[in-house]
Coordinates of C-alpha atoms in Angstrom, one line a residue:
L1 CA 0.0 0.0 0.0
F2 CA 2.9 2.4 0.8
N3 CA 4.5 1.6 -2.5
R4 CA 1.2 2.3 -4.3
L5 CA 0.6 5.6 -2.6
T6 CA 4.1 7.0 -2.9
G7 CA 5.8 5.3 -5.8
T8 CA 8.7 4.7 -3.3
Y9 CA 9.8 1.1 -2.9
A10 CA 9.8 -0.4 0.6
A11 CA 10.5 -4.1 1.2
V12 CA 7.3 -6.1 1.2
S13 CA 7.1 -9.8 2.0
N14 CA 4.3 -12.3 2.8
Y15 CA 5.2 -12.6 6.5
P16 CA 5.3 -10.4 9.6
G17 CA 8.5 -8.5 10.7
T18 CA 9.7 -7.4 7.3
T19 CA 9.5 -3.6 8.1
V20 CA 11.7 -3.0 11.1
D21 CA 12.7 0.6 10.2
V22 CA 10.7 3.6 9.0
A23 CA 10.2 4.5 5.3
T24 CA 8.9 7.9 4.1
G25 CA 7.5 9.1 0.8
A26 CA 5.4 11.9 -0.7
C27 CA 2.0 11.6 -2.4
R28 CA -1.2 13.5 -3.2
L29 CA -4.3 12.4 -1.2
G30 CA -7.7 14.0 -0.8
G31 CA -6.6 17.0 -2.9
G32 CA -3.5 17.8 -0.8
D33 CA 0.2 17.0 -0.7
W34 CA 1.1 14.6 2.1
E35 CA 4.2 13.0 3.6
V36 CA 3.5 9.3 4.2
V37 CA 5.4 7.4 6.9
D38 CA 5.5 3.6 6.9
T39 CA 6.1 2.3 10.4
P40 CA 6.8 -1.3 11.6
G41 CA 3.6 -3.4 11.7
V42 CA 2.3 -3.9 15.2
R43 CA -0.6 -5.7 16.9
S44 CA -0.9 -3.4 19.9
M45 CA -0.3 0.1 21.0
L46 CA 0.5 -1.2 24.5
A47 CA 4.1 -1.7 23.3
Q48 CA 6.1 -4.7 24.5
S49 CA 8.5 -5.5 21.7
E50 CA 11.0 -3.1 20.3
D51 CA 9.2 -2.7 16.9
E52 CA 6.0 -1.8 18.8
V53 CA 8.0 0.8 20.8
V54 CA 9.4 2.3 17.5
T55 CA 5.9 2.7 16.1
R56 CA 4.3 4.0 19.3
D57 CA 7.1 6.6 19.9
L58 CA 7.0 7.7 16.3
I59 CA 3.3 8.4 16.4
L60 CA 3.6 10.3 19.7
A61 CA 6.6 12.3 18.4
R62 CA 5.2 13.1 15.0
N63 CA 1.5 13.6 16.0
P64 CA 0.3 12.8 12.5
A65 CA -2.7 14.5 10.9
V66 CA -4.1 11.1 9.8
I67 CA -3.4 7.5 10.6
V68 CA -4.2 4.9 7.9
Q69 CA -4.5 1.5 9.5
V70 CA -4.0 -1.3 7.0
A71 CA -6.2 -4.2 8.2
D72 CA -6.3 -7.7 7.0
A73 CA -9.8 -8.2 5.7
K74 CA -9.5 -12.0 6.4
N75 CA -8.8 -11.3 10.1
I76 CA -11.0 -8.5 11.2
R77 CA -11.0 -9.4 14.9
T78 CA -7.2 -9.0 15.3
S79 CA -7.2 -5.8 13.3
L80 CA -9.9 -4.3 15.5
L81 CA -7.8 -4.9 18.6
L82 CA -5.2 -2.5 17.1
T83 CA -8.0 -0.1 16.1
A84 CA -9.1 0.0 19.7
G85 CA -5.5 0.9 20.8
L86 CA -5.1 3.6 18.1
A87 CA -8.5 5.1 19.0
D88 CA -7.1 6.0 22.5
L89 CA -4.8 8.5 20.7
G90 CA -7.7 10.6 19.4
I91 CA -6.0 11.1 16.0
P92 CA -8.2 11.1 12.8
M93 CA -8.1 7.7 11.1
V94 CA -9.0 5.8 8.0
L95 CA -9.3 2.0 8.0
A96 CA -8.1 0.2 4.8
L97 CA -9.6 -3.3 4.5
N98 CA -6.7 -4.8 2.5
M99 CA -6.7 -8.2 0.8
S100 CA -10.4 -8.0 0.5
D101 CA -10.3 -10.3 -2.6
E102 CA -8.7 -13.1 -0.5
A103 CA -11.4 -12.5 2.2
R104 CA -14.2 -13.1 -0.4
H105 CA -12.3 -16.1 -1.7
R106 CA -12.6 -17.5 1.8
G107 CA -16.3 -16.8 2.0
L108 CA -15.9 -13.6 4.2
I109 CA -18.0 -10.6 3.2
V110 CA -17.2 -7.5 5.2
D111 CA -19.7 -4.6 5.2
P112 CA -17.5 -1.5 5.1
G113 CA -20.5 0.8 5.6
R114 CA -21.6 -0.9 8.8
L115 CA -18.0 -1.1 10.1
A116 CA -17.5 2.6 9.4
E117 CA -20.7 3.4 11.3
R118 CA -19.6 1.2 14.2
L119 CA -16.1 2.7 14.4
G120 CA -17.0 6.3 13.4
I121 CA -14.2 6.5 10.8
P122 CA -14.1 6.0 7.0
V123 CA -13.6 2.4 5.9
V124 CA -12.3 1.5 2.4
E125 CA -11.8 -1.9 0.8
T126 CA -8.5 -2.2 -1.0
V127 CA -6.3 -4.8 -2.9
A128 CA -2.9 -3.2 -2.7
V129 CA -1.2 -5.6 -5.2
S130 CA -3.6 -4.6 -7.9
G131 CA -4.3 -1.0 -6.9
L132 CA -8.1 -1.6 -6.3
G133 CA -9.6 1.0 -3.9
M134 CA -6.7 3.4 -4.0
E135 CA -8.8 6.3 -5.4
A136 CA -11.4 5.7 -2.7
L137 CA -8.7 5.6 -0.1
S138 CA -7.3 8.9 -1.3
A139 CA -10.7 10.5 -1.0
A140 CA -11.3 9.0 2.4
V141 CA -8.2 10.7 3.9
G142 CA -9.9 14.1 3.5
S143 CA -12.8 12.9 5.7
A144 CA -10.8 11.1 8.4
R145 CA -11.9 11.6 12.0
P146 CA -11.0 10.2 15.4
P147 CA -12.5 6.7 16.0
K148 CA -15.1 6.0 18.8
P149 CA -13.1 4.7 21.8
A150 CA -13.5 1.1 22.7
P151 CA -14.8 0.4 26.2
L152 CA -12.5 -0.4 29.1
P153 CA -13.3 -2.3 32.3
A154 CA -14.8 0.0 34.9
E155 CA -11.9 -0.6 37.4
V156 CA -9.3 0.2 34.7
E157 CA -11.3 3.2 33.4
T158 CA -11.4 4.8 36.9
R159 CA -7.6 4.6 37.4
V160 CA -6.9 5.7 33.8
E161 CA -9.0 8.9 34.3
S162 CA -7.0 9.6 37.5
L163 CA -3.7 9.2 35.8
S164 CA -4.8 11.2 32.8
A165 CA -5.7 14.1 35.0
G166 CA -2.2 14.2 36.4
L167 CA -0.7 14.0 32.9
G168 CA -2.5 17.0 31.5
G169 CA -5.8 15.3 30.4
G170 CA -7.0 14.9 26.8
S171 CA -6.5 11.9 24.5
L172 CA -2.7 12.0 24.9
G173 CA -2.9 12.0 28.7
R174 CA -5.4 9.1 28.6
F175 CA -3.2 7.1 26.2
V176 CA 0.0 7.6 28.3
G177 CA -1.9 6.8 31.5
L178 CA -3.3 3.6 30.1
S179 CA 0.2 2.6 28.8
M180 CA 1.8 3.2 32.1
L181 CA -0.9 1.4 34.0
C182 CA -0.4 -1.6 31.7
G183 CA 3.4 -1.6 32.1
A184 CA 4.0 -0.6 28.4
G185 CA 7.2 1.4 29.4
I186 CA 6.5 5.0 28.5
P187 CA 9.1 7.1 30.4
S188 CA 7.4 9.7 32.7
T189 CA 8.6 12.3 35.1
G190 CA 7.0 13.4 38.4
T191 CA 4.8 11.2 40.5
A192 CA 2.8 9.6 37.6
A193 CA 5.2 6.6 37.2
G194 CA 5.0 5.8 40.9
E195 CA 1.3 6.3 41.0
A196 CA 0.8 3.9 38.1
A197 CA 3.0 1.3 39.7
S198 CA 1.0 1.5 42.9
M199 CA -2.2 1.2 41.0
R200 CA -0.9 -1.9 39.1
S201 CA -0.3 -3.7 42.4
S202 CA -4.0 -3.1 43.4
F203 CA -5.4 -5.3 40.6
A204 CA -6.2 -9.0 41.2
H205 CA -5.2 -9.6 37.5
P206 CA -2.7 -7.6 35.4
P207 CA -4.5 -4.6 34.0
E208 CA -3.2 -5.3 30.5
F209 CA -4.9 -8.7 30.7
L210 CA -8.2 -7.0 31.7
V211 CA -7.9 -4.5 28.8
H212 CA -7.1 -7.1 26.3
S213 CA -10.0 -9.3 27.4
A214 CA -12.5 -6.4 27.3
R215 CA -11.3 -5.4 23.8
E216 CA -11.3 -9.0 22.6
D217 CA -15.0 -9.2 23.6
W218 CA -15.7 -5.8 21.9
A219 CA -13.9 -7.0 18.7
I220 CA -15.9 -10.2 18.6
R221 CA -19.2 -8.3 18.8
V222 CA -18.2 -5.9 16.1
E223 CA -17.0 -8.7 13.9
A224 CA -20.3 -10.5 14.3
E225 CA -22.1 -7.4 13.2
V226 CA -20.1 -6.6 10.1
V227 CA -18.9 -9.9 8.7
E228 CA -21.1 -12.3 6.7
R229 CA -19.9 -15.8 6.2
C230 CA -20.9 -17.7 3.1
S231 CA -19.6 -20.8 1.2
A232 CA -15.9 -20.4 0.3
A233 CA -14.3 -21.5 -2.9
R234 CA -13.3 -25.1 -3.1
P235 CA -9.8 -25.7 -1.8
G236 CA -7.2 -26.0 -4.5
W237 CA -3.7 -27.5 -4.8
I238 CA -2.1 -24.5 -3.0
Q239 CA -4.4 -25.0 0.0
T240 CA -3.4 -28.7 0.1
L241 CA 0.3 -27.6 0.0
D242 CA -0.5 -25.1 2.7
R243 CA -1.9 -27.9 4.9
W244 CA 1.1 -30.2 4.3
S245 CA 3.7 -27.4 4.9
M246 CA 3.3 -27.5 8.7
Q247 CA 2.8 -31.2 9.2
G248 CA 5.7 -33.1 10.7
G249 CA 6.9 -35.6 8.0
L250 CA 5.4 -33.9 5.0
G251 CA 6.5 -30.5 6.2
W252 CA 10.1 -31.6 6.5
L253 CA 10.0 -33.3 3.1
L254 CA 8.7 -30.1 1.6
A255 CA 11.5 -28.1 3.4
G256 CA 14.1 -30.5 2.0
G257 CA 12.6 -30.0 -1.5
V258 CA 12.8 -26.2 -1.1
L259 CA 16.5 -26.4 -0.1
A260 CA 17.2 -28.8 -3.0
V261 CA 15.7 -26.4 -5.5
M262 CA 17.6 -23.5 -4.0
Y263 CA 20.8 -25.5 -4.2
W264 CA 20.2 -26.4 -7.8
I265 CA 19.2 -22.9 -9.0
V266 CA 21.9 -21.0 -7.0
G267 CA 24.6 -23.5 -6.7
M268 CA 24.4 -25.5 -9.9
L269 CA 22.9 -23.1 -12.5
A270 CA 24.1 -19.7 -11.4
A271 CA 27.4 -20.7 -9.8
G272 CA 28.1 -23.3 -12.4
S273 CA 26.8 -22.2 -15.9
G274 CA 26.3 -18.5 -15.0
V275 CA 29.7 -17.9 -13.4
D276 CA 31.5 -20.0 -16.1
F277 CA 29.8 -17.9 -18.9
M278 CA 30.5 -14.6 -17.2
E279 CA 34.1 -15.5 -16.2
E280 CA 35.3 -17.3 -19.2
V281 CA 33.3 -15.8 -22.1
V282 CA 32.3 -12.2 -21.0
F283 CA 35.3 -11.3 -19.0
G284 CA 37.8 -13.9 -20.2
R285 CA 37.3 -13.4 -23.9
A286 CA 35.8 -10.0 -24.2
V287 CA 36.1 -7.5 -21.4
N288 CA 39.5 -8.2 -19.9
P289 CA 41.4 -8.8 -23.2
V290 CA 39.9 -5.6 -24.7
V291 CA 40.6 -3.5 -21.6
T292 CA 44.1 -4.9 -21.3
G293 CA 44.8 -4.1 -24.9
L294 CA 43.6 -0.5 -24.4
V295 CA 45.6 -0.1 -21.2
E296 CA 48.8 -1.4 -22.8
R297 CA 48.3 0.9 -25.7
F298 CA 47.2 4.2 -24.1
V299 CA 48.5 4.1 -20.4
P300 CA 52.2 5.0 -20.2
S301 CA 52.7 4.3 -16.6
S302 CA 53.6 0.7 -15.7
L303 CA 52.4 1.2 -12.2
L304 CA 49.0 2.4 -13.4
K305 CA 48.8 -0.4 -15.9
E306 CA 49.2 -2.9 -13.1
A307 CA 46.7 -1.1 -10.9
L308 CA 44.1 -1.5 -13.7
V309 CA 44.8 -5.0 -15.2
G310 CA 47.4 -6.6 -12.9
P311 CA 46.9 -9.4 -10.3
Y312 CA 45.2 -6.9 -8.1
G313 CA 43.8 -4.8 -10.9
V314 CA 40.5 -2.9 -10.9
F315 CA 39.3 -4.8 -14.0
T316 CA 41.0 -8.1 -13.6
M317 CA 40.2 -8.5 -9.9
A318 CA 37.6 -6.1 -8.5
L319 CA 35.1 -6.0 -11.4
T320 CA 35.7 -9.6 -12.4
Y321 CA 34.8 -10.7 -8.8
A322 CA 31.9 -8.3 -8.6
F323 CA 30.3 -9.1 -12.0
A324 CA 31.6 -12.5 -13.1
I325 CA 31.5 -14.3 -9.8
V326 CA 29.1 -12.6 -7.4
F327 CA 26.6 -10.9 -9.6
P328 CA 25.1 -14.0 -11.3
I329 CA 25.0 -15.9 -8.0
V330 CA 23.2 -13.1 -6.0
T331 CA 20.8 -12.6 -8.9
A332 CA 19.7 -16.3 -8.7
F333 CA 19.6 -16.1 -4.9
F334 CA 17.4 -13.0 -5.0
L335 CA 15.0 -14.8 -7.3
V336 CA 14.7 -17.8 -5.0
F337 CA 14.5 -15.7 -1.9
G338 CA 11.9 -13.4 -3.3
C339 CA 9.7 -16.4 -4.2
L340 CA 10.0 -17.8 -0.7
E341 CA 9.2 -14.4 0.8
D342 CA 6.1 -13.7 -1.3
S343 CA 4.7 -17.2 -1.1
G344 CA 4.3 -17.0 2.6
Y345 CA 6.4 -20.2 3.2
L346 CA 8.8 -18.7 5.6
P347 CA 6.4 -18.4 8.6
R348 CA 5.5 -22.1 8.0
L349 CA 9.2 -22.9 8.3
S350 CA 9.1 -21.0 11.7
V351 CA 6.5 -23.5 12.9
L352 CA 8.6 -26.5 11.9
M353 CA 11.8 -25.0 13.4
D354 CA 10.2 -24.0 16.7
K355 CA 11.4 -27.1 18.6
A356 CA 15.0 -26.6 17.4
F357 CA 15.0 -22.9 18.4
R358 CA 13.7 -23.8 21.8
L359 CA 17.0 -25.5 22.4
M360 CA 18.6 -22.1 22.1
G361 CA 16.3 -20.2 24.4
L362 CA 14.3 -18.8 21.4
N363 CA 11.1 -19.8 19.7
G364 CA 10.0 -20.2 16.1
K365 CA 9.5 -16.4 15.7
A366 CA 13.3 -16.1 15.7
V367 CA 13.3 -17.8 12.3
I368 CA 12.3 -14.5 10.7
P369 CA 15.5 -12.6 11.6
M370 CA 17.5 -15.8 10.7
V371 CA 15.9 -16.0 7.3
L372 CA 16.2 -12.3 6.7
G373 CA 19.9 -12.8 7.5
L374 CA 20.2 -14.9 4.4
G375 CA 19.3 -11.7 2.5
C376 CA 21.3 -9.2 4.6
D377 CA 22.6 -9.7 8.1
T378 CA 22.7 -6.0 8.7
M379 CA 18.9 -5.6 8.2
A380 CA 18.3 -8.9 10.0
T381 CA 20.1 -7.6 13.1
L382 CA 17.6 -4.7 13.0
S383 CA 14.7 -7.1 12.7
T384 CA 15.6 -8.8 16.0
R385 CA 13.4 -5.9 17.4
I386 CA 10.4 -8.1 16.7
L387 CA 11.5 -10.6 19.4
D388 CA 9.9 -10.0 22.7
T389 CA 12.7 -10.2 25.3
K390 CA 16.2 -8.7 25.6
K391 CA 17.6 -12.2 26.1
E392 CA 16.1 -13.4 22.8
R393 CA 17.4 -10.3 20.9
V394 CA 20.9 -10.8 22.2
V395 CA 21.0 -14.5 21.4
A396 CA 19.5 -13.9 17.9
T397 CA 22.1 -11.1 17.2
M398 CA 24.9 -13.4 18.3
L399 CA 23.7 -16.3 16.0
L400 CA 23.3 -13.9 13.1
A401 CA 26.9 -12.7 13.5
L402 CA 28.2 -16.3 14.0
G403 CA 26.7 -18.5 11.3
V404 CA 24.1 -16.9 9.0
P405 CA 25.7 -16.0 5.7
C406 CA 24.2 -13.1 3.8
S407 CA 22.8 -13.7 0.3
A408 CA 26.0 -12.7 -1.6
Q409 CA 28.2 -14.8 0.6
L410 CA 25.9 -17.7 0.7
G411 CA 25.6 -17.7 -3.1
V412 CA 29.3 -17.9 -3.5
I413 CA 29.6 -20.6 -0.9
M414 CA 26.9 -22.6 -2.6
G415 CA 28.7 -22.2 -5.9
M416 CA 31.9 -23.6 -4.4
L417 CA 30.1 -26.5 -2.7
A418 CA 28.2 -27.4 -5.9
K419 CA 31.6 -27.9 -7.6
L420 CA 32.7 -30.1 -4.7
G421 CA 29.7 -32.4 -4.6
P422 CA 26.8 -33.2 -2.1
A423 CA 29.1 -34.7 0.5
A424 CA 31.0 -31.4 0.9
A425 CA 27.8 -29.4 1.0
L426 CA 26.3 -31.7 3.7
L427 CA 29.5 -31.5 5.8
W428 CA 29.5 -27.7 5.6
F429 CA 25.8 -27.5 6.5
V430 CA 26.0 -29.9 9.4
T431 CA 29.1 -28.2 10.8
V432 CA 27.6 -24.7 10.6
L433 CA 24.1 -25.8 11.9
G434 CA 25.7 -27.8 14.7
T435 CA 27.8 -24.8 15.8
L436 CA 24.7 -22.6 15.8
L437 CA 22.7 -25.0 17.9
V438 CA 25.6 -25.5 20.5
A439 CA 26.3 -21.8 20.7
G440 CA 22.7 -20.9 21.0
W441 CA 22.1 -23.6 23.7
G442 CA 25.1 -22.3 25.7
A443 CA 24.0 -18.7 25.4
S444 CA 20.5 -19.6 26.5
K445 CA 21.9 -21.2 29.7
L446 CA 24.3 -18.4 30.5
L447 CA 22.1 -15.4 29.8
P448 CA 19.4 -14.5 32.4
G449 CA 15.8 -14.3 31.3
A450 CA 12.9 -16.4 30.1
R451 CA 11.8 -17.4 26.6
A452 CA 8.7 -15.6 25.3
P453 CA 5.7 -17.7 24.1
F454 CA 5.6 -18.5 20.4
V455 CA 2.9 -16.3 18.8
L456 CA 3.2 -15.7 15.0
E457 CA 0.7 -14.7 12.4
I458 CA 0.6 -17.3 9.6
P459 CA -0.4 -15.6 6.3
P460 CA -2.0 -17.5 3.5
L461 CA 0.2 -19.4 1.1
R462 CA 0.2 -17.6 -2.3
V463 CA 1.5 -18.0 -5.8
P464 CA 4.1 -15.2 -6.1
K465 CA 3.4 -12.5 -8.7
A466 CA 6.1 -12.3 -11.3
G467 CA 6.0 -8.5 -11.4
N468 CA 6.6 -8.2 -7.7
I469 CA 9.5 -10.7 -7.8
L470 CA 11.2 -8.8 -10.7
L471 CA 10.8 -5.5 -8.8
K472 CA 12.4 -7.1 -5.8
I473 CA 15.3 -8.5 -7.8
K474 CA 15.8 -5.1 -9.5
T475 CA 15.8 -3.2 -6.2
R476 CA 18.1 -5.6 -4.5
L477 CA 20.6 -5.7 -7.4
V478 CA 20.7 -1.9 -7.5
W479 CA 21.4 -1.9 -3.8
Y480 CA 24.1 -4.6 -4.3
L481 CA 25.8 -2.6 -7.1
K482 CA 25.7 0.7 -5.1
E483 CA 27.0 -0.9 -1.9
A484 CA 29.2 -3.8 -2.9
V485 CA 31.0 -2.6 -6.1
P486 CA 32.6 0.5 -4.6
L487 CA 33.8 -1.5 -1.7
F488 CA 35.2 -4.2 -4.1
L489 CA 37.1 -1.4 -5.9
A490 CA 38.4 0.2 -2.7
A491 CA 39.5 -3.1 -1.2
T492 CA 41.3 -4.1 -4.4
M493 CA 43.2 -0.8 -4.5
A494 CA 44.1 -1.4 -0.9
L495 CA 45.4 -4.8 -1.8
F496 CA 47.4 -3.3 -4.7
I497 CA 49.0 -0.8 -2.4
L498 CA 49.8 -3.4 0.2
D499 CA 51.3 -5.7 -2.4
K500 CA 53.5 -2.9 -3.7
A501 CA 54.6 -2.2 -0.2
G502 CA 55.4 -5.9 0.4
L503 CA 52.9 -6.1 3.2
I504 CA 50.6 -8.8 1.7
R505 CA 53.4 -11.3 1.8
T506 CA 54.3 -10.1 5.4
V507 CA 50.7 -10.6 6.5
E508 CA 50.5 -14.0 4.9
Q509 CA 53.7 -15.1 6.5
G510 CA 52.6 -13.7 9.9
L511 CA 49.3 -15.6 9.7
A512 CA 51.0 -18.8 8.3
P513 CA 51.3 -20.6 11.7
L514 CA 47.6 -20.0 12.3
L515 CA 46.3 -20.8 8.8
E516 CA 48.7 -23.6 7.9
G517 CA 49.3 -25.0 11.3
L518 CA 45.8 -24.8 12.9
L519 CA 43.4 -24.7 9.9
G520 CA 45.6 -26.5 7.3
L521 CA 45.1 -23.7 4.7
P522 CA 47.6 -22.1 2.4
Q523 CA 49.0 -18.6 3.2
E524 CA 47.1 -17.1 0.2
T525 CA 43.8 -17.4 2.1
A526 CA 44.9 -14.8 4.6
W527 CA 43.7 -11.8 2.6
C528 CA 40.4 -13.5 2.0
F529 CA 39.6 -13.4 5.7
I530 CA 40.8 -9.9 6.0
L531 CA 38.5 -8.8 3.2
G532 CA 35.7 -10.8 4.7
F533 CA 35.4 -8.2 7.4
L534 CA 34.8 -5.5 4.8
R535 CA 32.4 -7.5 2.7
R536 CA 31.6 -11.1 3.5
D537 CA 31.0 -12.0 -0.2
Y538 CA 34.3 -10.5 -1.2
G539 CA 36.2 -12.8 1.1
A540 CA 34.2 -15.8 -0.1
A541 CA 34.8 -14.7 -3.7
G542 CA 38.5 -14.8 -3.0
L543 CA 38.3 -18.4 -1.8
F544 CA 36.2 -19.2 -4.9
A545 CA 39.0 -17.8 -7.1
L546 CA 41.7 -19.7 -5.2
A547 CA 39.7 -22.9 -5.6
E548 CA 39.3 -22.3 -9.3
K549 CA 43.1 -21.9 -9.6
G550 CA 43.6 -25.3 -7.8
L551 CA 45.2 -23.8 -4.7
L552 CA 42.6 -25.4 -2.4
S553 CA 42.0 -29.1 -2.1
P554 CA 38.4 -30.3 -1.5
G555 CA 39.1 -30.7 2.2
Q556 CA 40.7 -27.3 2.5
S557 CA 37.8 -25.7 0.6
V558 CA 35.3 -27.1 3.1
V559 CA 37.4 -25.9 6.1
S560 CA 37.9 -22.5 4.6
L561 CA 34.2 -22.2 3.9
V562 CA 33.3 -23.1 7.4
A563 CA 35.8 -20.7 8.8
I564 CA 34.6 -17.7 6.7
T565 CA 30.9 -18.5 7.3
L566 CA 31.6 -18.4 11.1
F567 CA 34.1 -15.6 10.9
L568 CA 33.6 -12.0 12.0
P569 CA 30.5 -10.1 10.8
C570 CA 31.1 -7.6 8.1
I571 CA 31.8 -4.0 9.2
A572 CA 28.2 -2.8 8.4
Q573 CA 26.7 -5.5 10.5
F574 CA 29.2 -4.8 13.3
L575 CA 28.2 -1.1 13.4
V576 CA 24.5 -2.0 13.5
M577 CA 25.3 -4.4 16.4
V578 CA 26.9 -1.5 18.2
R579 CA 23.8 0.6 17.5
E580 CA 21.3 -2.0 18.6
R581 CA 23.1 -3.9 21.5
G582 CA 25.8 -1.4 22.5
A583 CA 29.6 -1.3 22.0
R584 CA 30.4 -3.7 24.8
S585 CA 28.0 -6.4 23.7
A586 CA 29.1 -6.0 20.0
L587 CA 32.8 -6.4 20.9
L588 CA 32.1 -9.4 23.1
I589 CA 30.0 -11.1 20.4
S590 CA 32.7 -10.4 17.8
A591 CA 35.4 -11.9 20.0
F592 CA 33.3 -15.0 20.7
V593 CA 32.5 -15.4 17.0
T594 CA 36.1 -15.1 16.0
A595 CA 37.3 -17.7 18.6
T596 CA 34.4 -20.1 17.7
A597 CA 35.2 -19.8 14.0
L598 CA 38.9 -20.7 14.5
L599 CA 38.1 -23.6 17.0
V600 CA 35.4 -25.2 14.8
A601 CA 37.5 -24.9 11.6
A602 CA 40.5 -26.3 13.4
G603 CA 38.5 -29.2 14.7
L604 CA 37.1 -29.9 11.2
N605 CA 40.6 -29.8 9.8
I606 CA 41.7 -32.5 12.3
I607 CA 38.7 -34.7 11.5
L608 CA 39.4 -34.4 7.7
A609 CA 43.0 -35.2 8.2
L610 CA 42.1 -38.4 10.1
A611 CA 39.1 -39.4 7.9
P612 CA 39.0 -37.7 4.4
L613 CA 35.2 -37.3 4.0
V614 CA 35.4 -35.2 0.8

C-alpha cells in the first residue's frame, strides 16, 4: 500500500516482521500533498517488543494529521484490537480493509459501511497488489476523523482517568496513563510513574490482561455485526500444499525439497553455468582482453597499468569478482529468496523450526531474523526488534553474527560447494548448523531471562506475482551494485598498495602458523579473511578464485568455507550491532564469534586429516 501511494519502494514480504525501520515518501491524497510514513507493523499500541515501541514513539513524536490503519480483511478481529488501541490517541483515522479479494475467496463478506458506522471513521476496501480501492482511499483521507473509543473495564477506566488528569488530560494523557498502567514502558517524570506502579499492584489480575479481554469481547461483537460468512471457494492445490507445509513428516519433506531447489538454482545453474559464462566468455574473452589491450596501448605508466589490469587490478580482480563471480549468483539467490518471501512459506518454516529454536532459548519467531539474515545480516540484526525479550534479541544477534551468511556470501559458498559435490555441502551444512545449535544452547543457559511464548501470524500461502518478484530483484541488485562494487574497488586498490609495499606477503607469513598449522590452509587465504570483514562476499569470492586456480583441495575448501561462514560479521553488521546492542556487547559477540570460527574450523581440519570425507 505504501508503494502504491508514494511510488517509493519499501521491502514487502508475505510474513510479519519485514518492516523494522521507517520509510517515508510523498503523495497527493484528498486533494492535498502529504508526507507518508510507513512504520513497523504492530498488533498493539501497549508496546512490549522493540518494533511496537518504535511505532508508538514515532506516532507520539510526529503527532500525524491522519493514521491509515492497513487491516487484514480476512482477520477483522485481530485488526480491530489494534484499532481500539489507536482510538485512544484521538487522532483522525482511516481503515483500509486490505486483501479484501482473499477474504471473499474464503467466504468472508465484510460490510464496510456498517463497520464505518460502528467505528466512526471512513472504511475502504483495498487490494494493494492490484491497486483496487486506491482512489477511494485517497478521497477518504480528506474525511478522516477520530474513532469512537473502545470500552475499558470500569476498574481500569477509573484509574486511567485519575492518571490522565495528572498528565494533562486529553486523549494523549489518557493514552499515556493507560500505557503506564499496563506496564508498556512510556518514560514519565514526576509522580505519575510511581502512582501507576502503585495502581498496578492493586489489581487482582494484570490490567493489560483485563484491557485485552475487554477489547477482545468488543472486537468479537463488532466482527459478528459486520462480517457475513458464506460458502468459500473449493480448496485447490495450494491449500493442500499449505496444509502439508506445517505437518511433521510432509513439512520436513517439503522443506528439503525447497532447499534442494535453491541449491540447484543458485549452486548449480548460477554458480556453475552462470559464473562460467561470465568469467570465461564475457570477461575472459571480451572485457579483460579488450581492456588490457587498451591499457597497454594508451596508459604509459607501468604502475597504473598494473593497478588496472594486474593481479590486483580494478578490472582483472575487482570488477571480475563483482560481476563475473558474485553478480550471477546473487541474482539467482534474490530470485529464489523473493519467491520464498512472497509465497508465505517462511512463517511455516518457523513453525517447523520452533522445537530446534527452543534448544537455544528462542522460539520459532526467531526464524524470521535468521531467514532475513540470508538476505542481509545488517537488516536482520535490526529485525531482532520483533523478538519479545532482551535475552532473545541478544541470542539472535549473536547467532546472526556467528553463522548466518548473507545472500551474496551464501551464493558464492553454494557455488563452491556445488563444484565439490553433495558430501562437501552436507558436511558444511551440518558443521555450521551444529555450531549454531551448540552456541545458542550455551547462550540460553548463561544469559538470564525467560523465553517468550511463540505467537506468530501465519499468512495464506500464495503464488508469487512475477511483477513483484522482478521488482524485488531489480531493487536488491541496484542496492548490491551501489554498496558492494565501490567496496570491491576500494578493497582491491588497498590490496594493490599493500602488495607494492610488500605487506601482503608479510601478512601471509605472519598468519601462516595460524592458517597452515591450525586450519591447514595455504597462506594465500589470509587476505580472503581480512577482506571478509569489509564484505563477506568479497572474502568468499577470494576463496572461490583460489579454488578455481587449484590452490585449495576439496578438504581445504570445506574448512575455509566453514571458517569464513563463522568468521567476523562484516563491518556494516558490526556497526548495527553497536547501535542495537551497545559497543560492549558488540565487541564481546565479535570476540566470541572469531574464537568459535577458529576452533570449529581447526576441529574440522583435524577430522578431515584423520578421515578424508570429501
